[in-house]
Tab-separated table of C-alpha atoms and ligand atoms in Angstrom:
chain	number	residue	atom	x	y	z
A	1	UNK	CA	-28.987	-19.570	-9.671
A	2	UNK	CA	-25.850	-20.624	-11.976
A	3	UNK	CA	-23.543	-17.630	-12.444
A	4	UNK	CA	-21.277	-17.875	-15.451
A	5	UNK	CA	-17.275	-16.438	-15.340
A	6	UNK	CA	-14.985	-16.586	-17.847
A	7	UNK	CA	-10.987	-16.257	-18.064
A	8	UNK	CA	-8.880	-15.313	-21.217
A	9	UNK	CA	-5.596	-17.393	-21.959
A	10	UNK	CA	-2.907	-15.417	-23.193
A	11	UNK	CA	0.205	-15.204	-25.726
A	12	UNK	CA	3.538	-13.124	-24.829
A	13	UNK	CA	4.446	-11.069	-27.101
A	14	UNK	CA	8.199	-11.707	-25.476
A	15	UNK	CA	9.708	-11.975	-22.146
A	16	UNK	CA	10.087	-15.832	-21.237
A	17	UNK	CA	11.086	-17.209	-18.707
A	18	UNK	CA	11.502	-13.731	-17.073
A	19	UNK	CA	9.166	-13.080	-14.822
A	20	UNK	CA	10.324	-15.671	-11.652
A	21	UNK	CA	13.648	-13.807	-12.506
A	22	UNK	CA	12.147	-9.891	-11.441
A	23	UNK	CA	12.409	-9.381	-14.882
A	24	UNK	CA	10.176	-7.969	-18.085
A	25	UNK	CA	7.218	-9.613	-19.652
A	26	UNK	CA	4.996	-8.485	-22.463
A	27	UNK	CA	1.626	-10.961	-22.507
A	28	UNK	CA	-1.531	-10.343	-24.431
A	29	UNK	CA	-5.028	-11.832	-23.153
A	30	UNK	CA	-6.334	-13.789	-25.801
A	31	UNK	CA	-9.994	-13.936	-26.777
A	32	UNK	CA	-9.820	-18.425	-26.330
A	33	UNK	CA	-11.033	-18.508	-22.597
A	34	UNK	CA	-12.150	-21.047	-19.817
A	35	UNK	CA	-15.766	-20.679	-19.328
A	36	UNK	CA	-16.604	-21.478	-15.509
A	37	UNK	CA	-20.174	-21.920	-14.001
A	38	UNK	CA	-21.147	-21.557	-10.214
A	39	UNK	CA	-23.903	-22.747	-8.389
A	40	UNK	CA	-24.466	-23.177	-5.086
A	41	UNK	CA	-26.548	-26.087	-3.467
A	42	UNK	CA	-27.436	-27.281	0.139
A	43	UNK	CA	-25.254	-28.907	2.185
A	44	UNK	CA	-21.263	-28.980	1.756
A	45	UNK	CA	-20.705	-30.825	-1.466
A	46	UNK	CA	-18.518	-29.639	-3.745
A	47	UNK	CA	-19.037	-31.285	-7.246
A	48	UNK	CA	-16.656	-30.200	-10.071
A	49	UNK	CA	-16.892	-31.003	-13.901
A	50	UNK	CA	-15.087	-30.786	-17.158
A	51	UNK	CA	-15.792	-31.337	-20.588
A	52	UNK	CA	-16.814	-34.944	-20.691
A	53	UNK	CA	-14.151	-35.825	-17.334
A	54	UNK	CA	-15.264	-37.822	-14.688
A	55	UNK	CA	-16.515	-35.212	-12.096
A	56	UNK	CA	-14.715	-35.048	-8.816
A	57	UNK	CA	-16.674	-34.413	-5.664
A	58	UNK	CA	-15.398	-34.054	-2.357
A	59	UNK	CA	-16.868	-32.186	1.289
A	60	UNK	CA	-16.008	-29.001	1.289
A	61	UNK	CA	-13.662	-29.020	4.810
A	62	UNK	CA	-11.380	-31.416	2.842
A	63	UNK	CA	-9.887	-30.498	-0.200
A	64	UNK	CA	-7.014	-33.008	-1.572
A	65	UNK	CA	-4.593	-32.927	-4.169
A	66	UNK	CA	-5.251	-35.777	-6.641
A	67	UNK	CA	-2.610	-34.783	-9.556
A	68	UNK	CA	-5.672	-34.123	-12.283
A	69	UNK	CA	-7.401	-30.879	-13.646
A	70	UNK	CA	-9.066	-30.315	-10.785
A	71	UNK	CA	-6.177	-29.407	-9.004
A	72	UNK	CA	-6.644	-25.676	-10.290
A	73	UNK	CA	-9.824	-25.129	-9.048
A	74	UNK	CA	-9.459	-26.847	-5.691
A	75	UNK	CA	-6.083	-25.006	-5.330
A	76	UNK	CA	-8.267	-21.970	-5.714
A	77	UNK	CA	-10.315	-23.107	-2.914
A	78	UNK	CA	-7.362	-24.237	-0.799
A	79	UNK	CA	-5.683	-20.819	-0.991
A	80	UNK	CA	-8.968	-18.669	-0.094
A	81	UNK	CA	-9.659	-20.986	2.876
A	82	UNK	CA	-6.420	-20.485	4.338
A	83	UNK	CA	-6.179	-17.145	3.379
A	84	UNK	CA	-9.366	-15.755	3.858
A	85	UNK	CA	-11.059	-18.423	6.187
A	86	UNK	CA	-14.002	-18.551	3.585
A	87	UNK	CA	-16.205	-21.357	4.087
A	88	UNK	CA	-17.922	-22.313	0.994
A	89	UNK	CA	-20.574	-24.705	1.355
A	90	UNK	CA	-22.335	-26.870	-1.774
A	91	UNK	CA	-21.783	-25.831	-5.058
A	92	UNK	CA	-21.635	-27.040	-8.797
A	93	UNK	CA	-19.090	-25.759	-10.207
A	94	UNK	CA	-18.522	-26.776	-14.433
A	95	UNK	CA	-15.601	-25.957	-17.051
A	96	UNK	CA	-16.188	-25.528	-20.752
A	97	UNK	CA	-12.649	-24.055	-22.608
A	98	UNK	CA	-11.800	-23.388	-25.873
A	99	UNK	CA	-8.352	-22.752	-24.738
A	100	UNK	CA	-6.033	-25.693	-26.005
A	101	UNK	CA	-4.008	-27.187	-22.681
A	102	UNK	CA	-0.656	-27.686	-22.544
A	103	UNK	CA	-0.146	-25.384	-25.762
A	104	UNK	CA	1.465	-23.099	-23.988
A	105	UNK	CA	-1.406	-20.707	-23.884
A	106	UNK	CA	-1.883	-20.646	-20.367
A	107	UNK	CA	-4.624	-22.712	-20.066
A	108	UNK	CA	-4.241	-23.459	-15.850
A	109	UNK	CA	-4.128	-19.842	-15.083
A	110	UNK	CA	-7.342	-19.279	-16.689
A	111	UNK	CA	-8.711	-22.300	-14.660
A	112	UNK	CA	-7.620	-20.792	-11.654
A	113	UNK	CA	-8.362	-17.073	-12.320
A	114	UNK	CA	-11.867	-18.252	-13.497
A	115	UNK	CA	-12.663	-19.385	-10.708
A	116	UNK	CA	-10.986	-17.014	-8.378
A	117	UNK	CA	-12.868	-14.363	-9.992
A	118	UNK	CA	-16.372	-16.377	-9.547
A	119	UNK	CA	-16.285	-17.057	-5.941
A	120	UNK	CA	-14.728	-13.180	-5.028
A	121	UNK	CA	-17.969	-12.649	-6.958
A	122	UNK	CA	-20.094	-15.222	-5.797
A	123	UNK	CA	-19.086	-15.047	-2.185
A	124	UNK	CA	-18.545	-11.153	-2.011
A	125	UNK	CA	-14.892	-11.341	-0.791
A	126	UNK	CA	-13.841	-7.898	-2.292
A	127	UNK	CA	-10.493	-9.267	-3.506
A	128	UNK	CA	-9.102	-6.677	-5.236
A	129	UNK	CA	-6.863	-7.268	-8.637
A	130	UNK	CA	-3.579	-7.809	-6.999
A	131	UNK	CA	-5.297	-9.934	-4.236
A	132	UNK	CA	-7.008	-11.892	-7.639
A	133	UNK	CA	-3.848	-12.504	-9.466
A	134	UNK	CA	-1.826	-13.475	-6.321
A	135	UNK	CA	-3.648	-15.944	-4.972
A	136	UNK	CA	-4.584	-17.616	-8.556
A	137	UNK	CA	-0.771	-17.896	-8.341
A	138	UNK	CA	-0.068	-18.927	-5.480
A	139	UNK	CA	-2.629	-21.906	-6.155
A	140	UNK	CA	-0.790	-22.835	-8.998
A	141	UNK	CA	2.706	-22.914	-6.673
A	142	UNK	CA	1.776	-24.072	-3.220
A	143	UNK	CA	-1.310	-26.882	-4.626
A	144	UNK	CA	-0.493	-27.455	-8.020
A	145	UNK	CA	3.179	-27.427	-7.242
A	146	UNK	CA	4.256	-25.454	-10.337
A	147	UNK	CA	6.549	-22.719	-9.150
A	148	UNK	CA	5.278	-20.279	-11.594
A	149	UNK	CA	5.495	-16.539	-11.939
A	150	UNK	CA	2.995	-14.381	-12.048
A	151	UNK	CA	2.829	-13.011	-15.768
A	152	UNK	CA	-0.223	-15.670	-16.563
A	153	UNK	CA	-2.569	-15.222	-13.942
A	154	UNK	CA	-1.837	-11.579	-14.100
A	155	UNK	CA	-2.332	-11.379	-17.837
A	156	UNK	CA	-5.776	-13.138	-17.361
A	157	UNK	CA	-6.826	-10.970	-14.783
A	158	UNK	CA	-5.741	-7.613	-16.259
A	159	UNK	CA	-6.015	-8.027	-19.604
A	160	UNK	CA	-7.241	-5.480	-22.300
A	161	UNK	CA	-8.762	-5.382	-25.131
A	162	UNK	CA	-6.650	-4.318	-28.290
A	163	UNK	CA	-3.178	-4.359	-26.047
A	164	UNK	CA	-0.367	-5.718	-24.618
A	165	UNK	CA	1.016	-5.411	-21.152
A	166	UNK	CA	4.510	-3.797	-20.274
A	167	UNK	CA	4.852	-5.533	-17.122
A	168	UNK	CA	8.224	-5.368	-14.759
A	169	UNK	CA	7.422	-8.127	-12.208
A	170	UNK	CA	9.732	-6.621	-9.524
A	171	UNK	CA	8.123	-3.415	-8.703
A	172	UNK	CA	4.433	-4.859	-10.246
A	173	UNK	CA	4.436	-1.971	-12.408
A	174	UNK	CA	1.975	-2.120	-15.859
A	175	UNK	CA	1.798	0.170	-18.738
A	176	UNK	CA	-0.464	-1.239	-21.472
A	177	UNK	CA	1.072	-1.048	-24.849
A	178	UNK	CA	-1.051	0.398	-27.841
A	179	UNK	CA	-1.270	-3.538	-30.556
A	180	UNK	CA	-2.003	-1.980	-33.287
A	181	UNK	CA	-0.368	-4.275	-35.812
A	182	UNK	CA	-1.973	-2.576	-39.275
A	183	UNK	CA	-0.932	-5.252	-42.283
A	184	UNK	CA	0.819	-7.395	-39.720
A	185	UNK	CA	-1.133	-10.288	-37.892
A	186	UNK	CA	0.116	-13.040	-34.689
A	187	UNK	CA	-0.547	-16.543	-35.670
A	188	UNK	CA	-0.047	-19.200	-32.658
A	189	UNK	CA	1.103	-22.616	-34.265
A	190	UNK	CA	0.107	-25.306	-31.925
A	191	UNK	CA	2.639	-28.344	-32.108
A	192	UNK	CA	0.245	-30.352	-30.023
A	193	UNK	CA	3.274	-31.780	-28.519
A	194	UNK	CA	3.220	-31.754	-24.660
A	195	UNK	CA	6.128	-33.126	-22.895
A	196	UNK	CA	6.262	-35.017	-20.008
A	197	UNK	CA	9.247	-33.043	-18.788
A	198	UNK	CA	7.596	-29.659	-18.568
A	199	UNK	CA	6.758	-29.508	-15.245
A	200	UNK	CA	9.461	-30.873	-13.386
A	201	UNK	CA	11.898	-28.785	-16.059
A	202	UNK	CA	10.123	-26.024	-15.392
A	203	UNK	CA	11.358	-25.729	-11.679
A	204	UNK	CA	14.635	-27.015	-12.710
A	205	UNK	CA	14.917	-23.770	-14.994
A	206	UNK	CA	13.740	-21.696	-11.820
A	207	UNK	CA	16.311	-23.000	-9.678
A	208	UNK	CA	19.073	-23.017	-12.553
A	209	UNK	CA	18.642	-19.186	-12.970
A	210	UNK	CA	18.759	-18.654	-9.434
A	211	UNK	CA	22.043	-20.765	-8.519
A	212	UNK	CA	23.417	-18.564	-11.314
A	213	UNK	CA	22.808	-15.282	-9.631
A	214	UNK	CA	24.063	-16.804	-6.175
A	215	UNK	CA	27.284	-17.040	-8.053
A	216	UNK	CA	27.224	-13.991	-9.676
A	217	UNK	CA	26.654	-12.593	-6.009
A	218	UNK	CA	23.971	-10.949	-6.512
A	219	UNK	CA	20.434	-10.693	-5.263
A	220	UNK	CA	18.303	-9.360	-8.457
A	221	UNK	CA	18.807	-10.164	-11.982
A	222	UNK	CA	17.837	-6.204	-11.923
A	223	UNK	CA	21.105	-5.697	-10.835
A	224	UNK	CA	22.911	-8.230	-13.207
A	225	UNK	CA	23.918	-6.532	-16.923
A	226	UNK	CA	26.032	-8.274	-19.907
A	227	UNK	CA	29.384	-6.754	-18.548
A	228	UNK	CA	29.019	-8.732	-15.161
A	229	UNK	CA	28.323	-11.684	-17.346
A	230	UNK	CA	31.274	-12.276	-19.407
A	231	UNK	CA	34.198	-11.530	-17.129
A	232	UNK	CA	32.468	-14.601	-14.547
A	233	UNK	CA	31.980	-16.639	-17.800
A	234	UNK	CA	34.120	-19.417	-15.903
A	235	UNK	CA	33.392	-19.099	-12.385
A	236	UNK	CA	29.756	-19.299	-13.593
A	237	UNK	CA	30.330	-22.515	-15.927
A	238	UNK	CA	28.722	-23.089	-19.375
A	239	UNK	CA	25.333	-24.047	-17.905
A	240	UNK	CA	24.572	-21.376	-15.628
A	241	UNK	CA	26.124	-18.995	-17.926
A	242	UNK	CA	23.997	-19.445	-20.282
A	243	UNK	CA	20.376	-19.355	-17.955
A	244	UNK	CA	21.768	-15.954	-16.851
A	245	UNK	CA	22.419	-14.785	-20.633
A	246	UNK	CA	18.967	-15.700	-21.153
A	247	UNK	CA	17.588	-13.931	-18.739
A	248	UNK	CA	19.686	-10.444	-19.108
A	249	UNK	CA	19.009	-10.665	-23.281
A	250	UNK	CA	15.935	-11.281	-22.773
A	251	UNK	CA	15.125	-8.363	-20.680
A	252	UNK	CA	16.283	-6.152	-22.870
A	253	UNK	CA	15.220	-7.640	-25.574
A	254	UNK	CA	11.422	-6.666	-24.140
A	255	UNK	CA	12.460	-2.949	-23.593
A	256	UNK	CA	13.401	-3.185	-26.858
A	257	UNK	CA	10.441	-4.490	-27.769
A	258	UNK	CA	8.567	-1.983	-25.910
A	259	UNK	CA	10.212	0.943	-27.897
A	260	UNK	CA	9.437	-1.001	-31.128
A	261	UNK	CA	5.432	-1.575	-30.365
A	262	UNK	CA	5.331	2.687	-30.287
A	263	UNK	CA	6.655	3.064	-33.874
A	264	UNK	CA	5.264	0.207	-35.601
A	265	UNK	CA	8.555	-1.379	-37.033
A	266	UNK	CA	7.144	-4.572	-37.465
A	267	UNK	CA	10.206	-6.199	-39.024
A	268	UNK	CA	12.386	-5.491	-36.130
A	269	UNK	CA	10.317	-6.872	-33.683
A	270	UNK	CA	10.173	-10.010	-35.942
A	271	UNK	CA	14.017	-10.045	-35.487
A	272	UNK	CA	13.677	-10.247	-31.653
A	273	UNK	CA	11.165	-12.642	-31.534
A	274	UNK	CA	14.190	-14.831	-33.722
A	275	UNK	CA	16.402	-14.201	-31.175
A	276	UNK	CA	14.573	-14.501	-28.337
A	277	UNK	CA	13.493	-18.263	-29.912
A	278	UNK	CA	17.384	-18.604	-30.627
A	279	UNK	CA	18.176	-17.605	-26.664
A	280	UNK	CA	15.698	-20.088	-25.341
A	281	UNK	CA	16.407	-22.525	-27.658
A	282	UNK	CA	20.286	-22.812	-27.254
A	283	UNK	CA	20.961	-20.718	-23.625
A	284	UNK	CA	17.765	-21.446	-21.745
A	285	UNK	CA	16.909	-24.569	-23.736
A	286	UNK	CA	13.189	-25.075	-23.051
A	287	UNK	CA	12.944	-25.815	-26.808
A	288	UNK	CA	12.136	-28.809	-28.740
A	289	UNK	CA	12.681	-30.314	-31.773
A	290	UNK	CA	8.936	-29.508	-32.885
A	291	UNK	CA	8.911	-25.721	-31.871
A	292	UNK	CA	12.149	-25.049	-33.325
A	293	UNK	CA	10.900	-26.525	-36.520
A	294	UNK	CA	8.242	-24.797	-37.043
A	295	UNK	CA	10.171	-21.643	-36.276
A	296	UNK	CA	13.244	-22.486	-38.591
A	297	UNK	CA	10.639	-23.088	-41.271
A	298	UNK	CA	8.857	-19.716	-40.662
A	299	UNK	CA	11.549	-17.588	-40.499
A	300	UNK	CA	12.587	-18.381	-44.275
A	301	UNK	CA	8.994	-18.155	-45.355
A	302	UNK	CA	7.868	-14.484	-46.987
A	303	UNK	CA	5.604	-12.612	-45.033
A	304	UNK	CA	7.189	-13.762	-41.574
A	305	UNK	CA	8.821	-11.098	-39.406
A	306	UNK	CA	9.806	-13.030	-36.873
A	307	UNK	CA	8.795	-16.164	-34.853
A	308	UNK	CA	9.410	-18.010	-31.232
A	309	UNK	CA	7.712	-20.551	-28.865
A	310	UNK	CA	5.811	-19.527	-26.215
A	311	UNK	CA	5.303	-20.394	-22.596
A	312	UNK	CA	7.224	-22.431	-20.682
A	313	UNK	CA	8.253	-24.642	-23.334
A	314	UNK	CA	9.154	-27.976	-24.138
A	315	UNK	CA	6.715	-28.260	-26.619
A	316	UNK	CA	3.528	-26.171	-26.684
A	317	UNK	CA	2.698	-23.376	-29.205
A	318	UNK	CA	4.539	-20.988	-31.434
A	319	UNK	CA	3.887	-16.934	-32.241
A	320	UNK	CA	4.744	-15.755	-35.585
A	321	UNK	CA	4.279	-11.964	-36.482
A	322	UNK	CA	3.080	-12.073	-39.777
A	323	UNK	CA	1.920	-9.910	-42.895
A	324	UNK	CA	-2.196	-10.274	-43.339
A	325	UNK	CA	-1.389	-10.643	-46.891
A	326	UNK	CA	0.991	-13.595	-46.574
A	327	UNK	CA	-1.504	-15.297	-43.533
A	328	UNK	CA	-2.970	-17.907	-45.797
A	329	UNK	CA	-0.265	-19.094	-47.523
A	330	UNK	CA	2.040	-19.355	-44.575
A	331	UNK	CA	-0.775	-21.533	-42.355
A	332	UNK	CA	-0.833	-23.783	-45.718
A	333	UNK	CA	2.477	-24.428	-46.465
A	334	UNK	CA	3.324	-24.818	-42.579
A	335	UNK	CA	0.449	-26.996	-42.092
A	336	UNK	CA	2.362	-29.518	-44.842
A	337	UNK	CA	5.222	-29.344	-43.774
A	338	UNK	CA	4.891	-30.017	-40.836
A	339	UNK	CA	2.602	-32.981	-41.386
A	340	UNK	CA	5.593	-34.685	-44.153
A	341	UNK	CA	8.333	-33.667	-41.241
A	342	UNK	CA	6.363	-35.148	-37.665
A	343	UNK	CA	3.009	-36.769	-39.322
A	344	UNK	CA	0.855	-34.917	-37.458
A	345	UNK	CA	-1.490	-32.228	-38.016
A	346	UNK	CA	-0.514	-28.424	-36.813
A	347	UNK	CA	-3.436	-26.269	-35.411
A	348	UNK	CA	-2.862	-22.897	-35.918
A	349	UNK	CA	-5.687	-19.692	-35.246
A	350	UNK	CA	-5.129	-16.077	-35.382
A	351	UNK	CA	-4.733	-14.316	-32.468
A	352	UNK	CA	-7.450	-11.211	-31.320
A	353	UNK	CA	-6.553	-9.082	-28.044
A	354	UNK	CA	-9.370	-9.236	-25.085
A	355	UNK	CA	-10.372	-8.575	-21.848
A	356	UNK	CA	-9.415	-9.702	-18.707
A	357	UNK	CA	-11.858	-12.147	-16.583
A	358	UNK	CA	-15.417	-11.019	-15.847
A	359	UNK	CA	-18.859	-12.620	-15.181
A	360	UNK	CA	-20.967	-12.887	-18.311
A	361	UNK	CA	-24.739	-14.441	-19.230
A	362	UNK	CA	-25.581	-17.589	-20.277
A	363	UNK	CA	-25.757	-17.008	-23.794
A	364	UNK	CA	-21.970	-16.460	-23.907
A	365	UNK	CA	-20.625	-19.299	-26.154
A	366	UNK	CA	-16.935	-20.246	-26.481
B	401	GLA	C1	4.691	-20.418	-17.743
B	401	GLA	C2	4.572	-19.766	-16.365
B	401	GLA	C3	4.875	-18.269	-16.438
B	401	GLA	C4	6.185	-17.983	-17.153
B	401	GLA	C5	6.249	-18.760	-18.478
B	401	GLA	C6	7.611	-18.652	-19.120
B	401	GLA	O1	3.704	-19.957	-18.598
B	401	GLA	O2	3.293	-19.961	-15.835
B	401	GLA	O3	4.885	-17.725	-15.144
B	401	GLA	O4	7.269	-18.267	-16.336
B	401	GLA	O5	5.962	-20.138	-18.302
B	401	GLA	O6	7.869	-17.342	-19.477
């Protein structure tokens, strides 16, 4: 019997590059999800497929890195074999996604959450949420090799319907957060530009941020605040100055945030998003000269409260807080733009809150 499983990506409202640092994130599951279908067979076959890819097959008792798109799902299976022991046997397993990769919408952590979620199901391993989220990640950072945090593959497990998540990735404590946006919509701006350097800058970020806090001498950004900052300005250097200011605006800049969401003032949360953009543009810089266009262009546009890429960066997608009013005429005039400035064409989609992971029928369609 095929079982069917599917996995939401996710924007963040704000809070990059935060979460490896024990610090704030605010992410949103999206309703553009990986679709994932299980069956198992005889024998100890595993066969996996995607969208029109050549399908990789391999015996069960050896799963291999080979640097492709399967690496999520067999990084799944690595992790639960030497975690759990599980042995799997022959199955089918198949991908269908609406959820554009590389844009920066969190497209592996809904590859790997999907199908965590269908063999805990499948297989009756009674992981519970944490146990779901953790070991989705640590697929991603001991196979894959990405040495991400955790706010994707929690935000596609935990996701809700109709809100974001308040989450402080040092203690793993969640509030959800009421989205209830009234005139005001997000818009994601895909630059379809992907580059090479994400990965490996990525880690390079990760271990910036932490050589910074070894010399500030301390052991938690948590403990780290603006006035420690500027007084080590030059012990620090300009570089690792600036990853720490990064990180210790940007955590307040989501408590901000936070406080913001509960009274509705749309227009100052636009004005965060701008300088949270500005912070990882110029301090962080995980920017590019796409994503900053399309933000520089937004944020003089009417209608736009505020603006800034998403995800890890280097090219990928951007969130703009809108008014509904203003929607079509901002995707228009973007859209050109954007097309005269890079000659090529700029997706862009409203976003709509959802749920977290779950098994669904086979009439679900993408
Ligand atoms: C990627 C990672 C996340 C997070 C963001 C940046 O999406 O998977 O853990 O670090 O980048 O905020």
């Amino acid at each position: 019997m095929k079982r069917y499983f599917v996995a939401p990506g996710r924007i963040n409202v704000i809070g990059e590059h935060t979460d490896y640092n024990e610090g704030f994130v605010l992410p949103v599951a999206i309703d553009k999800y990986v679709l994932l279908s299980v069956e198992k067979t005889s024998g100890s076959r595993i066969t996996l497929s995607s969208m029109g890819r050549e399908p990789v097959s391999f015996d069960e008792s050896r799963i291999e890195k080979t640097g492709d798109w399967s690496d999520y799902l067999k990084g799944v299976l690595w992790v639960l074999k030497d975690q759990l022991g599980t042995e799997f046997g022959g199955m089918n397993i198949e991908i269908h996604s609406n959820l554009p990769e590389g844009a920066g919408l969190s497209s592996s952590a809904a590859v790997e959450v999907a199908m965590i979620v269908a063999l805990n199901s499948s297989f009756n391993l009674k992981l519970d949420e944490t146990e779901l989220y953790k070991y989705a990640q640590m697929a991603e950072n001991e196979f894959v090799g990405v040495k991400c945090g955790v706010m994707d593959q929690f935000a596609a497990v935990m996701g809700k319907k109709d809100k974001a998540i308040f989450l402080d990735t040092l203690e793993m404590r969640y509030e959800y957060v009421p989205l209830e946006l009234g005139d005001y919509t997000f818009l994601v701006f895909d630059s379809k530009v992907h580059h090479s350097l994400s990965r490996g800058g990525y880690n390079t970020r990760r271990e910036e941020a932490r050589k910074a806090l070894e010399i500030l001498g301390k052991s938690s950004y948590r403990d780290v605040s603006m006035v420690d900052l500027f007084p080590n300005r030059a012990r620090l250097g300009e570089l690792y100055y600036r990853r720490a200011l990064h990180v210790v605006s940007e955590n307040m800049r989501v408590l901000e945030s936070v406080k913001i969401m509960s009274n509705s003032n749309f227009e100052n949360l636009g004005r965060l998003l701008i300088q949270s953009h500005e912070s990882l543009a110029l301090d962080y810089e995980v920017s590019c000269d796409e994503t900053d266009f399309i933000v520089n262009t937004l944020k003089e546009m009417k209608g736009v409260s505020g603006a800034r890429m998403i995800g890890a960066g280097f090219g990928g997608s951007v969130l703009a807080l809108c008014e509904r009013e203003e929607e079509k005429k901002i995707v228009e005039v973007m859209k050109t733009r954007y097309k005269e400035r890079f000659g090529m064409d700029l997706d862009s989609y409203e976003v709509r809150t959802s749920d977290g992971a779950r098994e669904v029928d086979s009439s679900f369609s993408l």
